[in-house]
Tab-separated table of C-alpha atoms in Angstrom:
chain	number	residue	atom	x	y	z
A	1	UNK	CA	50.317	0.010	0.660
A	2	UNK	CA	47.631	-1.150	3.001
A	3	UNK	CA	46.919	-0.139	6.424
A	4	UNK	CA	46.658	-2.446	9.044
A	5	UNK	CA	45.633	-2.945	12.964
A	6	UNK	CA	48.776	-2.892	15.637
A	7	UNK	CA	49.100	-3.805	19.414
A	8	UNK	CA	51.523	-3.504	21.787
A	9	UNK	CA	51.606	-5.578	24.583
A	10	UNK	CA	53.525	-6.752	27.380
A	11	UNK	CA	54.526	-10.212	27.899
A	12	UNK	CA	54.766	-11.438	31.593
A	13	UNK	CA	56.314	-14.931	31.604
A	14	UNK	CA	58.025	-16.532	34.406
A	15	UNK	CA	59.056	-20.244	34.919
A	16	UNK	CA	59.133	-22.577	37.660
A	17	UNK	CA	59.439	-21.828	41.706
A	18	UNK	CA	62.531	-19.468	41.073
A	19	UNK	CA	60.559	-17.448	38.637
A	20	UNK	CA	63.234	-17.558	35.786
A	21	UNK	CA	62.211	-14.382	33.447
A	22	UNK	CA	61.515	-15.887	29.733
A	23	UNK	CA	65.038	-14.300	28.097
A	24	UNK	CA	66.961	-17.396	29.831
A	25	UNK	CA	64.486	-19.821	28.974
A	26	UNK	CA	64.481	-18.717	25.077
A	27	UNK	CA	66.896	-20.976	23.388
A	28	UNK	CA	65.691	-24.339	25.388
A	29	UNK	CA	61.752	-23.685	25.796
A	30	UNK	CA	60.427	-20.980	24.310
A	31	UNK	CA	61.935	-20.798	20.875
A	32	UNK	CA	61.576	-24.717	20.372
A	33	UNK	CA	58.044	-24.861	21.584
A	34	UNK	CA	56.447	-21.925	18.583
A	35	UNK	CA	58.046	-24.017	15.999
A	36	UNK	CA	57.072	-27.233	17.810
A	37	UNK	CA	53.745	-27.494	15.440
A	38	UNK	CA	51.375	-27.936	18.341
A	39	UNK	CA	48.319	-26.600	17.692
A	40	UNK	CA	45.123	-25.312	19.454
A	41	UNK	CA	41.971	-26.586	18.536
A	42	UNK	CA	39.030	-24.320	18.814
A	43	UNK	CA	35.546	-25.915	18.096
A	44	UNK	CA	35.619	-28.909	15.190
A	45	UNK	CA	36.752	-26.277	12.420
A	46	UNK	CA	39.255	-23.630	13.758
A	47	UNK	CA	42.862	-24.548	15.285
A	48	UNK	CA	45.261	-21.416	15.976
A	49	UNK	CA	49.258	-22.711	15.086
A	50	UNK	CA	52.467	-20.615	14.780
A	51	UNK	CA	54.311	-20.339	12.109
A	52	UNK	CA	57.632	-19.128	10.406
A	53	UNK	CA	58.949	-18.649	14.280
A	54	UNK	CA	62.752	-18.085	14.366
A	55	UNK	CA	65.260	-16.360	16.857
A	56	UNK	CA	66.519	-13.083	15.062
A	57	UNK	CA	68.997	-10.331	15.252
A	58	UNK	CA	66.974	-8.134	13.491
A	59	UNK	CA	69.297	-5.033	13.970
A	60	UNK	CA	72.377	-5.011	15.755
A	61	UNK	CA	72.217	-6.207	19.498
A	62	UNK	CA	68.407	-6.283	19.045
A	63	UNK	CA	67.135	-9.467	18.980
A	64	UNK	CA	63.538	-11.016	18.979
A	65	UNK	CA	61.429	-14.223	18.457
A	66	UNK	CA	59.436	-12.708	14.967
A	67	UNK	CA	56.926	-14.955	13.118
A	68	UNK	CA	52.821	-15.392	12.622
A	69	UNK	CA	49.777	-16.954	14.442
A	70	UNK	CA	47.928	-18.370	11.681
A	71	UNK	CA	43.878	-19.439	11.772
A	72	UNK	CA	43.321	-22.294	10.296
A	73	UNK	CA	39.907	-22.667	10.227
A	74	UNK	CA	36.683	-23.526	7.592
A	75	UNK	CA	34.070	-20.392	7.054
A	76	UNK	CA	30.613	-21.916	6.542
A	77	UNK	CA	28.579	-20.337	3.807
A	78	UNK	CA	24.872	-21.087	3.858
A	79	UNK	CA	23.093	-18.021	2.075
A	80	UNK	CA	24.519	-15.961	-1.150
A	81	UNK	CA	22.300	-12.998	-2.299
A	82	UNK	CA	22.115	-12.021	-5.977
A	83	UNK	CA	20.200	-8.282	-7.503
A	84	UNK	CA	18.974	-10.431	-9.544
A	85	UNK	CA	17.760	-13.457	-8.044
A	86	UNK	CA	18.034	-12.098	-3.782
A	87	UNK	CA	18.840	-14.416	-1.535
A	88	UNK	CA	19.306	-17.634	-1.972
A	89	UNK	CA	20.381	-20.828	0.110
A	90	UNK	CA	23.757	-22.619	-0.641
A	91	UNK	CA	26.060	-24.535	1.297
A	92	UNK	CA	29.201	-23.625	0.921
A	93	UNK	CA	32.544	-24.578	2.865
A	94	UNK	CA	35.799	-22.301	2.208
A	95	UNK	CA	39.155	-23.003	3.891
A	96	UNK	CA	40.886	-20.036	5.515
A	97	UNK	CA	44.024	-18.752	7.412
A	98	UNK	CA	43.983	-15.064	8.020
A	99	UNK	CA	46.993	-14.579	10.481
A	100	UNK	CA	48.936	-11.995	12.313
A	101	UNK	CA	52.838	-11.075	12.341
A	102	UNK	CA	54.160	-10.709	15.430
A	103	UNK	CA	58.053	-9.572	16.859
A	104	UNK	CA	59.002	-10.198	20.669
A	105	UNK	CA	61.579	-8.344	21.867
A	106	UNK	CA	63.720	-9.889	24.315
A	107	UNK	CA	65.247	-6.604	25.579
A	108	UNK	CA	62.391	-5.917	27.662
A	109	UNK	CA	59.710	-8.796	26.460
A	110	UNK	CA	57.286	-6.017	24.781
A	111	UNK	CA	55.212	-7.317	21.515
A	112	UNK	CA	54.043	-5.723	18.626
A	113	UNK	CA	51.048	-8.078	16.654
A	114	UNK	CA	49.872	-6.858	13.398
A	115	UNK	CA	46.632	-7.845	12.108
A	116	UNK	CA	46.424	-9.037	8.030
A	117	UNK	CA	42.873	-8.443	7.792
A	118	UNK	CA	39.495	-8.794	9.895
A	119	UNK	CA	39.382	-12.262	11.416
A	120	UNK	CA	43.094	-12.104	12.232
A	121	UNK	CA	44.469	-12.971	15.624
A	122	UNK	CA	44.351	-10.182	18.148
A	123	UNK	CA	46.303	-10.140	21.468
A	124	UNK	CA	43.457	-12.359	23.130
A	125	UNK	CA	43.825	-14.899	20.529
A	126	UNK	CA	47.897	-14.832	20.364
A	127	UNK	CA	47.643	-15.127	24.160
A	128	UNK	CA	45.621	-18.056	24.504
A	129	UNK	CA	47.564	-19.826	21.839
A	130	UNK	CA	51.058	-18.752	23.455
A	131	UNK	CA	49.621	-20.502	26.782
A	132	UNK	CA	48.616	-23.142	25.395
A	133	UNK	CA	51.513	-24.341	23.242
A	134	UNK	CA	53.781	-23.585	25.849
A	135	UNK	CA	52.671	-25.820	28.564
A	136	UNK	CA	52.030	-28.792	26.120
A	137	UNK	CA	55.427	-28.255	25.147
A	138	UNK	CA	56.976	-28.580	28.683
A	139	UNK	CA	54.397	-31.415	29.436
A	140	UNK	CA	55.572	-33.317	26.680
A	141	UNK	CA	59.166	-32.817	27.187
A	142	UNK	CA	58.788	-33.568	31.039
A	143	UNK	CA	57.298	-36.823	30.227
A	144	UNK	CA	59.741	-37.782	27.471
A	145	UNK	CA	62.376	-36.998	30.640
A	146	UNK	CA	61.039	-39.576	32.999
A	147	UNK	CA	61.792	-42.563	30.400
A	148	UNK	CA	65.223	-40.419	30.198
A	149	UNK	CA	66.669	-39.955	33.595
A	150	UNK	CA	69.544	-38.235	31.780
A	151	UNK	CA	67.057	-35.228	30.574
A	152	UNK	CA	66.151	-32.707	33.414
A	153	UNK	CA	62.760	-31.739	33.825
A	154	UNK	CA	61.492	-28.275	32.396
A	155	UNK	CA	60.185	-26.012	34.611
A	156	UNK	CA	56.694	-24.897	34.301
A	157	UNK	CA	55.620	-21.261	32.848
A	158	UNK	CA	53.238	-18.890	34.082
A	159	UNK	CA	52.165	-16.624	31.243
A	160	UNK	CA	49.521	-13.276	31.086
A	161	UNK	CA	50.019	-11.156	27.949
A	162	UNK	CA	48.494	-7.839	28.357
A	163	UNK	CA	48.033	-5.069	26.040
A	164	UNK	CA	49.648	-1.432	26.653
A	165	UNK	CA	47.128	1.044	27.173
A	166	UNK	CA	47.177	4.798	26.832
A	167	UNK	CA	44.803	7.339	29.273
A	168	UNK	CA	42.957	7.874	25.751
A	169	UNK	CA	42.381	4.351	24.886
A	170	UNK	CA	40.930	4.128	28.625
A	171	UNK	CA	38.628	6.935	28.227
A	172	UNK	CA	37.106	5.570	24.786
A	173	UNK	CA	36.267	2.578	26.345
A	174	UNK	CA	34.509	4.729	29.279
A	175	UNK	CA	32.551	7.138	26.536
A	176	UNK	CA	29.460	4.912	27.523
A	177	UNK	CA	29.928	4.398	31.491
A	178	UNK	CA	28.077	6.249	33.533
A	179	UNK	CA	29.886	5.169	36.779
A	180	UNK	CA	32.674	2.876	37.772
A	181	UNK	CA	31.633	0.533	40.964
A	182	UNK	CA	35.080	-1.239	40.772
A	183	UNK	CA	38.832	-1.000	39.475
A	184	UNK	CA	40.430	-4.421	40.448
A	185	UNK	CA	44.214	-4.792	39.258
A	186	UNK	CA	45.335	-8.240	39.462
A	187	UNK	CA	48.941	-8.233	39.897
A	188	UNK	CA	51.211	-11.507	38.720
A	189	UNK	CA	54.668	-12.566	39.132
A	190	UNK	CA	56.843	-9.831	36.761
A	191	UNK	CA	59.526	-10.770	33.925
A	192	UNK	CA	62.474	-9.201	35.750
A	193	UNK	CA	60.929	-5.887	35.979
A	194	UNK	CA	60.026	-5.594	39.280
A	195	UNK	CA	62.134	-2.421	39.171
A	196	UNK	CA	60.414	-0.616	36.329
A	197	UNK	CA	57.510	0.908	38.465
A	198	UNK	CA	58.259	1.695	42.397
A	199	UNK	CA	54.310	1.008	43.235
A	200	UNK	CA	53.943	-2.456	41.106
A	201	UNK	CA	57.284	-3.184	41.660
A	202	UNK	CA	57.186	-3.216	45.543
A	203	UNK	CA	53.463	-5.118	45.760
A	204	UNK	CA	55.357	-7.904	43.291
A	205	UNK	CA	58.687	-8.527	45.618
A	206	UNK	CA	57.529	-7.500	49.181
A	207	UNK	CA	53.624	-8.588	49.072
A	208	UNK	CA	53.285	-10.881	46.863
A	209	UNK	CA	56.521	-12.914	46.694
A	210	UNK	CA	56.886	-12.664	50.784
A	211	UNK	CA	53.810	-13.876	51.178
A	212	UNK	CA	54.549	-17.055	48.443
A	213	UNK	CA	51.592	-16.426	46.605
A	214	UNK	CA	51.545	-17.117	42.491
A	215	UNK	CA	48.412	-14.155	42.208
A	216	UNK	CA	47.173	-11.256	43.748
A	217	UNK	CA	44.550	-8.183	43.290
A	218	UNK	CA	43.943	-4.959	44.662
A	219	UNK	CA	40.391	-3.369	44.343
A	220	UNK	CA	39.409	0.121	43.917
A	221	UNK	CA	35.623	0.600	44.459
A	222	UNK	CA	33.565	3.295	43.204
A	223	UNK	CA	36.221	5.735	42.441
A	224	UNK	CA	34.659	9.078	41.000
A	225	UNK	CA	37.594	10.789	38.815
A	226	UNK	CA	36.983	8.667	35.648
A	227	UNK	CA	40.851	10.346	34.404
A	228	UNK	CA	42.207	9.265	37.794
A	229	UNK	CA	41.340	5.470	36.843
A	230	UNK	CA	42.344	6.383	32.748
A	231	UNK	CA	46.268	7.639	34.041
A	232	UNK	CA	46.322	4.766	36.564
A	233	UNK	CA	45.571	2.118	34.070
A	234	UNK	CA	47.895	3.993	31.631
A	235	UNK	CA	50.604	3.924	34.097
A	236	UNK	CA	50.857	0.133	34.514
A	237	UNK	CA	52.281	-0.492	30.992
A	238	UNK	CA	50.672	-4.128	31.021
A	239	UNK	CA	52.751	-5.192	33.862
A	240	UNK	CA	49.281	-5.354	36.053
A	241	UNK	CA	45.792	-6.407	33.870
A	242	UNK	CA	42.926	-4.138	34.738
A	243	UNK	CA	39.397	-5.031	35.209
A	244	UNK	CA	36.610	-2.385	35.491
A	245	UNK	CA	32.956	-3.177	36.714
A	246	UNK	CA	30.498	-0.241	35.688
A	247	UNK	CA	27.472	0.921	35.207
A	248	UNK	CA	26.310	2.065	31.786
A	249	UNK	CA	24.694	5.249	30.551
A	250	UNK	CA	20.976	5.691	29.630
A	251	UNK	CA	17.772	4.875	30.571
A	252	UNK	CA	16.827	2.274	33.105
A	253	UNK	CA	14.812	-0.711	33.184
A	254	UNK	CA	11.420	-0.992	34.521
A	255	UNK	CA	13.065	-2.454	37.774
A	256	UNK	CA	14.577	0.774	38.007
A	257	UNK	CA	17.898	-0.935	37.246
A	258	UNK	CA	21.014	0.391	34.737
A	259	UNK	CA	22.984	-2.084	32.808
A	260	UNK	CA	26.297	-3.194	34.059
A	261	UNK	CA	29.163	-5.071	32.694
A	262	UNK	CA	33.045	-5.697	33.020
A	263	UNK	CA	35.418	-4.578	30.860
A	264	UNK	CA	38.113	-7.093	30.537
A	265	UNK	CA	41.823	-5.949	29.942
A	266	UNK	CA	42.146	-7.011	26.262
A	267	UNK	CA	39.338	-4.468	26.079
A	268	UNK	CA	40.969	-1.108	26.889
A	269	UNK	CA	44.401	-1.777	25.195
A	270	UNK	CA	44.886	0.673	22.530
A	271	UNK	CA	44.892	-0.612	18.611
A	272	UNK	CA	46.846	1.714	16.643
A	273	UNK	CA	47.317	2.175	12.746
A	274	UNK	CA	50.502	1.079	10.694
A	275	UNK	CA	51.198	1.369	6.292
A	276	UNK	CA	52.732	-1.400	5.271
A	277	UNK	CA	53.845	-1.603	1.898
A	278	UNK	CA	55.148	-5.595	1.549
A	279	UNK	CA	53.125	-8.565	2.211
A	280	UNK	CA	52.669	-8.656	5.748
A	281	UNK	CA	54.347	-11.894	5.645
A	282	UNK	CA	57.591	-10.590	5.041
A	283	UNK	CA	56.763	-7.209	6.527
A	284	UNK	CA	59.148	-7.277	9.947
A	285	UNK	CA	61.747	-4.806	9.089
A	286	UNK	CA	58.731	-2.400	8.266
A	287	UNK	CA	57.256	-3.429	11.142
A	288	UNK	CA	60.365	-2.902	13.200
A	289	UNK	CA	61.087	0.243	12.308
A	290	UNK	CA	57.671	1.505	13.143
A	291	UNK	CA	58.191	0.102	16.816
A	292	UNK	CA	61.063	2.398	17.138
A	293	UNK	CA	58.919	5.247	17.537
A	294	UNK	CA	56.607	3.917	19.951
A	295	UNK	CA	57.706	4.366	23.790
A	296	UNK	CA	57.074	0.760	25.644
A	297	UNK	CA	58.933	-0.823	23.016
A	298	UNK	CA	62.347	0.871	23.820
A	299	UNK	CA	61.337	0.653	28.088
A	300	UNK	CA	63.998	-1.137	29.747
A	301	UNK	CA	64.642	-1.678	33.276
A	302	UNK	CA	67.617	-1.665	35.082
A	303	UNK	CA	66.743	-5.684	35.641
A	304	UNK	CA	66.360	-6.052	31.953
A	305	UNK	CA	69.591	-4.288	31.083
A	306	UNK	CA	71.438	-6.894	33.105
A	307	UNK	CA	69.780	-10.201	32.017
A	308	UNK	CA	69.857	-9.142	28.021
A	309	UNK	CA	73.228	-8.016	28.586
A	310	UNK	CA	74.092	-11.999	29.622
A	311	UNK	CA	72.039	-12.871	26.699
A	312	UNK	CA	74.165	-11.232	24.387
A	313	UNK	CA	77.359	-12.517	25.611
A	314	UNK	CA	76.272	-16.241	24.266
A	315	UNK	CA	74.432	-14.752	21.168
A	316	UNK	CA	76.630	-12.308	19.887
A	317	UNK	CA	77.951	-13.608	16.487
């Protein structure tokens, strides 16, 4: 048994002008473009791929796209130390592919990623990659289409992964903060779930759809109750990503000046702890069942209900 890191996160993916939600673009984009073999190159030495990526009814009526992000990339090793001899120079270079398992749901297009080790993709990594692969796929397919008038052009996606944060995960990350001089939540267009929250939900289809825009923010600056901002940010169940600009604790400079910084949205989701007794590899059903007990993974909208509910009428075996 070892334990390992866990995310949830929430996968907003939309495609083309009509905003199709990702469930009825599984079996002709999505699906096809993780086990496509494109890969993204990081740098000369790393490249992030997905692998062992297959459309699964993993218990009855629940199905999901399961599989890993793999790094495959080359560690440099210039120094070894020795008690007997210290440290010495060397020049060393070792191939390696730590990778995480991950299981999409499609009844409500929540994630959970498991990390193998240190070095493993995290939700930042998987999210960049998912992008990435995604729109090469469509690009490639699109221009395959124009030699073949016959073959209909893709649409394109538009893809943010956030991570689901808890009011405690919030207030770790503010242990350090001394003030916050802005919340900014940047809103984009929702995987058939514009339902699920009556405040997100109505800036999505009457602001932001009316007035045809593919973004938007709203900005919150200086609030003062630190657990006002923690059960706000908690309460948008990565739907909306949230950006904080703050001031730090401690002493300040001779310009009289505190440090500041953002905190990003990948930095205030919360990581949580799972036992796994297989090989991570072949660890879904443990992984699975561990889900079950965690409460954005079983969220479904009333939107959801009725687009999975088509799903399952042409994948029902």
């Amino acid at each position: 048994m070892e334990s390992k890191q866990l995310y949830v996160a929430n996968i907003n993916m939309v495609f083309g002008k009509d905003e199709e939600p990702l469930i009825k673009r599984v079996d002709d984009i999505v699906v096809p473009a993780l086990q496509s073999g494109i890969k993204r190159k990081v740098g000369d030495k790393t490249k992030f791929i997905f692998s062992n990526v297959v459309l699964r009814e993993i218990t009855k009526d629940e199905w999901v796209i399961q599989g890993l992000i793999v790094k495959d990339t080359v560690l440099d090793i210039m120094s070894e130390y020795s008690p007997d001899t210290g440290l010495e120079k060397t020049e060393k270079h070792v191939n390696s592919a730590p990778f995480s398992l991950f299981i999409i749901y499609l009844k409500n297009h929540r994630m959970l990623l498991v990390k193998n080790q240190n070095g493993s993709p995290d939700i930042r990594s998987f999210s960049a990659t998912f992008k990435f692969i995604l729109n090469e796929y469509v690009k490639k397919e699109n221009l395959n289409s124009e030699q073949n008038t016959d073959i209909a052009k893709l649409p394109r996606p538009m893809i943010f992964v956030s991570g689901i944060k808890t009011a405690t995960s919030v207030k770790e990350t503010l242990k350090d903060v001394e003030k916050i001089n802005q919340l900014i939540l940047k809103f984009y267009p929702l995987n058939a779930e514009w339902d699920y929250d009556p405040i997100f939900g109505d800036i999505d289809q009457k602001l932001r759809k009316k007035a045809q825009s593919k973004k938007g923010r709203m900005i919150f600056t200086s609030p003062q109750s630190k657990e006002g901002v923690a059960d706000i940010i908690e309460g948008t169940d990565g739907v909306v990503k949230s950006v904080m600009k703050v001031t730090y604790k401690g002493r300040a400079d001779a310009d009289g000046k505190k440090r500041t910084g953002t905190i990003q949205d990948d930095q205030i989701s919360e990581v949580m702890s799972i036992d796994v007794y297989r090989d991570l590899e072949d660890a879904y059903d443990e992984v699975n069942e561990f889900g079950k007990s965690i409460k954005a993974i079983n969220v479904q909208t009333k939107n959801h209900i009725i687009d999975y509910q088509e799903f399952l009428k042409t994948h029902r075996k």
